[in-house]
Coordinates of N, CA and C in Angstrom, one line a residue:
X1 N -7.7 -26.3 4.9 CA -6.7 -25.1 5.0 C -7.3 -24.4 6.1
X2 N -6.4 -24.1 7.0 CA -6.5 -22.9 7.6 C -5.9 -21.3 7.1
X3 N -6.7 -20.6 7.4 CA -6.5 -19.1 6.9 C -5.2 -18.7 7.9
X4 N -4.3 -17.7 6.8 CA -3.3 -16.9 7.7 C -3.8 -16.5 9.0
X5 N -2.7 -16.4 10.1 CA -3.0 -15.5 11.1 C -3.1 -14.1 11.0
X6 N -2.5 -13.7 10.1 CA -2.4 -12.0 9.8 C -3.0 -11.6 8.6
X7 N -3.7 -10.5 8.7 CA -4.0 -9.9 7.4 C -3.2 -8.7 7.0
X8 N -3.2 -8.2 6.0 CA -2.4 -7.1 5.5 C -2.9 -5.9 5.4
X9 N -2.6 -4.8 6.0 CA -3.3 -3.3 5.6 C -2.1 -2.8 4.7
X10 N -2.8 -2.0 3.9 CA -1.6 -1.4 2.8 C -2.5 0.1 2.8
X11 N -1.5 0.9 3.4 CA -1.9 2.6 3.3 C -0.9 3.1 2.4
X12 N -1.6 4.1 1.7 CA -1.1 4.9 0.9 C -0.1 6.1 1.3
X13 N 0.8 5.9 2.2 CA 1.7 6.6 2.9 C 3.1 6.2 3.2
X14 N 4.0 7.0 2.8 CA 5.3 6.4 2.8 C 6.6 7.1 2.9
X15 N 7.7 7.0 2.7 CA 8.8 8.0 3.0 C 8.7 9.0 2.6
X16 N 8.3 9.3 1.3 CA 8.0 10.5 0.3 C 7.1 11.4 1.2
X17 N 6.3 10.7 2.0 CA 5.2 11.7 2.8 C 5.8 12.1 4.4
X18 N 7.1 11.4 4.5 CA 7.8 11.5 6.0 C 7.1 10.8 6.8
X19 N 6.6 9.9 6.5 CA 6.0 8.6 7.7 C 7.1 7.7 8.0
X20 N 6.6 7.4 9.1 CA 7.6 6.3 9.6 C 7.1 5.1 10.3
X21 N 7.8 4.4 10.6 CA 7.2 2.8 11.4 C 6.4 3.7 12.5
X22 N 7.0 4.3 13.3 CA 6.5 4.8 14.8 C 5.2 5.7 14.5
X23 N 5.0 6.3 13.6 CA 3.8 7.3 13.0 C 2.9 6.0 12.7
X24 N 3.0 5.2 11.8 CA 2.1 4.6 11.7 C 1.3 3.4 13.0
X25 N 2.3 2.7 13.9 CA 2.0 2.4 15.0 C 1.2 3.2 15.9
X26 N 1.7 4.3 15.8 CA 1.0 5.6 17.1 C -0.2 5.6 16.7
X27 N -0.7 5.6 15.2 CA -2.0 5.9 14.6 C -2.8 5.0 14.8
X28 N -2.3 3.5 14.8 CA -3.2 2.3 15.1 C -3.4 2.1 16.2
X29 N -2.6 2.3 17.3 CA -2.6 2.1 18.7 C -3.2 3.3 19.7
X30 N -3.1 4.5 18.9 CA -3.5 5.3 20.0 C -5.3 5.9 19.9
X31 N -5.7 6.5 21.1 CA -7.1 6.9 21.0 C -8.0 5.4 20.9
X32 N -7.8 4.5 21.8 CA -8.5 2.9 22.0 C -8.5 2.4 20.6
X33 N -7.7 2.7 19.7 CA -7.4 1.8 18.7 C -6.9 0.3 18.9
X34 N -6.3 -0.2 17.8 CA -5.7 -1.7 18.1 C -4.6 -1.7 18.9
X35 N -4.6 -2.7 19.6 CA -3.6 -3.1 20.8 C -2.3 -3.2 20.0
X36 N -1.4 -2.8 20.8 CA 0.2 -3.2 19.9 C 0.5 -4.8 19.7
X37 N -0.2 -5.5 20.3 CA 0.1 -7.1 20.2 C -0.5 -7.6 19.3
X38 N -1.1 -6.7 18.9 CA -2.3 -7.4 17.5 C -1.6 -6.9 16.3
X39 N -0.4 -6.0 16.2 CA 0.2 -5.7 15.1 C 1.7 -6.5 15.0
X40 N 1.7 -6.8 13.6 CA 3.0 -7.5 13.5 C 4.2 -6.5 12.8
X41 N 4.6 -7.1 11.6 CA 5.6 -6.4 11.0 C 5.0 -5.1 10.3
X42 N 6.0 -4.2 10.2 CA 5.4 -2.7 9.3 C 6.3 -2.2 8.3
X43 N 5.9 -2.4 7.2 CA 7.4 -2.0 6.0 C 7.0 -1.1 5.7
X44 N 7.6 0.1 5.6 CA 7.5 1.6 4.7 C 8.2 1.8 3.6
X45 N 7.6 2.0 2.5 CA 8.4 1.9 1.3 C 8.1 3.3 0.8
X46 N 8.9 3.9 -0.3 CA 8.4 5.1 -1.0 C 7.1 5.8 -0.8
X47 N 6.3 5.2 -1.3 CA 4.7 5.8 -1.3 C 3.8 5.0 -0.4
X48 N 4.1 3.7 0.1 CA 3.3 3.0 0.6 C 3.5 2.3 1.8
X49 N 2.7 1.8 2.6 CA 3.3 1.2 4.0 C 2.3 -0.3 3.8
X50 N 3.1 -1.1 4.4 CA 2.2 -2.6 4.8 C 2.4 -3.0 6.3
X51 N 1.1 -3.2 6.6 CA 1.5 -3.7 8.1 C 0.5 -5.0 8.1
X52 N 1.3 -5.7 9.2 CA 0.5 -6.9 9.3 C -0.2 -7.0 10.4
X53 N -1.7 -7.4 10.5 CA -2.5 -7.5 11.7 C -3.0 -8.5 11.7
X54 N -3.2 -8.7 13.2 CA -4.2 -10.3 13.3 C -5.5 -10.2 12.7
X55 N -6.0 -11.1 12.1 CA -7.1 -11.3 11.1 C -7.9 -10.8 11.9
X56 N -8.3 -11.3 13.1 CA -9.4 -10.7 14.1 C -9.8 -9.5 14.3
X57 N -8.6 -8.8 14.1 CA -8.0 -7.1 14.7 C -8.4 -6.2 13.0
X58 N -8.3 -7.2 12.1 CA -8.1 -6.5 11.0 C -9.1 -5.4 10.3
X59 N -10.3 -5.4 10.7 CA -11.2 -4.7 10.5 C -11.3 -3.5 11.3
X60 N -11.0 -3.7 12.7 CA -11.0 -2.7 13.7 C -9.6 -1.6 12.9
X61 N -8.5 -2.4 12.7 CA -7.4 -1.5 12.2 C -7.9 -0.8 11.2
X62 N -8.6 -1.1 10.1 CA -9.0 -0.4 8.9 C -9.8 0.7 9.2
X63 N -10.8 0.5 9.9 CA -11.7 1.6 10.9 C -11.0 2.5 11.4
X64 N -9.8 2.1 12.3 CA -8.8 3.3 12.9 C -8.6 4.2 11.8
X65 N -7.7 3.5 10.7 CA -6.9 4.2 9.8 C -7.9 5.1 9.1
X66 N -9.1 4.8 8.7 CA -10.3 5.3 8.1 C -10.7 6.8 9.0
X67 N -10.6 6.4 10.3 CA -11.2 7.7 11.2 C -9.7 8.7 11.8
X68 N -8.9 8.1 11.6 CA -7.6 8.7 12.4 C -7.0 9.3 11.0
X69 N -5.9 9.7 11.7 CA -4.6 10.7 10.8 C -3.2 10.2 11.4
X70 N -2.5 10.1 10.2 CA -0.7 10.0 10.4 C -0.2 11.2 10.2
X71 N 0.3 11.7 11.4 CA 1.3 12.8 11.3 C 0.2 14.0 10.7
X72 N -1.0 14.4 11.2 CA -1.8 15.1 10.9 C -2.4 15.2 9.7
X73 N -2.3 14.3 8.9 CA -2.8 13.9 7.7 C -3.5 12.4 7.6
X74 N -4.7 12.8 6.4 CA -5.2 11.0 6.5 C -5.2 10.7 5.1
X75 N -5.0 8.9 4.9 CA -4.4 8.6 4.2 C -5.4 7.7 3.9
X76 N -5.5 7.0 2.6 CA -6.2 6.0 2.0 C -5.5 4.6 2.5
X77 N -6.6 3.5 3.1 CA -5.9 2.5 3.6 C -7.1 1.4 3.2
X78 N -6.6 0.1 3.0 CA -7.7 -0.8 2.4 C -6.9 -2.1 2.9
X79 N -7.4 -3.1 3.2 CA -7.0 -4.3 3.4 C -6.8 -5.3 2.1
X80 N -5.9 -6.3 2.1 CA -5.1 -6.9 1.0 C -6.0 -8.1 1.3
X81 N -6.2 -8.9 -0.2 CA -7.1 -9.9 0.1 C -5.9 -11.1 0.4
X82 N -6.7 -12.3 1.3 CA -5.8 -13.4 1.8 C -5.3 -14.0 0.7

């Protein structure tokens, strides 16, 4: 069985933190982060967000979130198990 093509990145930031899809995309792709075509669907809920990232670039996306900020604030992020 082949593993899924995308991994899911869980970020503890959401609408209550005034975070939008574009903010997350900008945080992931800015300053030499992950290329935009490696990112899939982004869903933002009240207190969390989920980002689909190509499996081979998931660790880089996680490192970008740990080292970067969204709207000037740091938020916890983790990869969900497949």
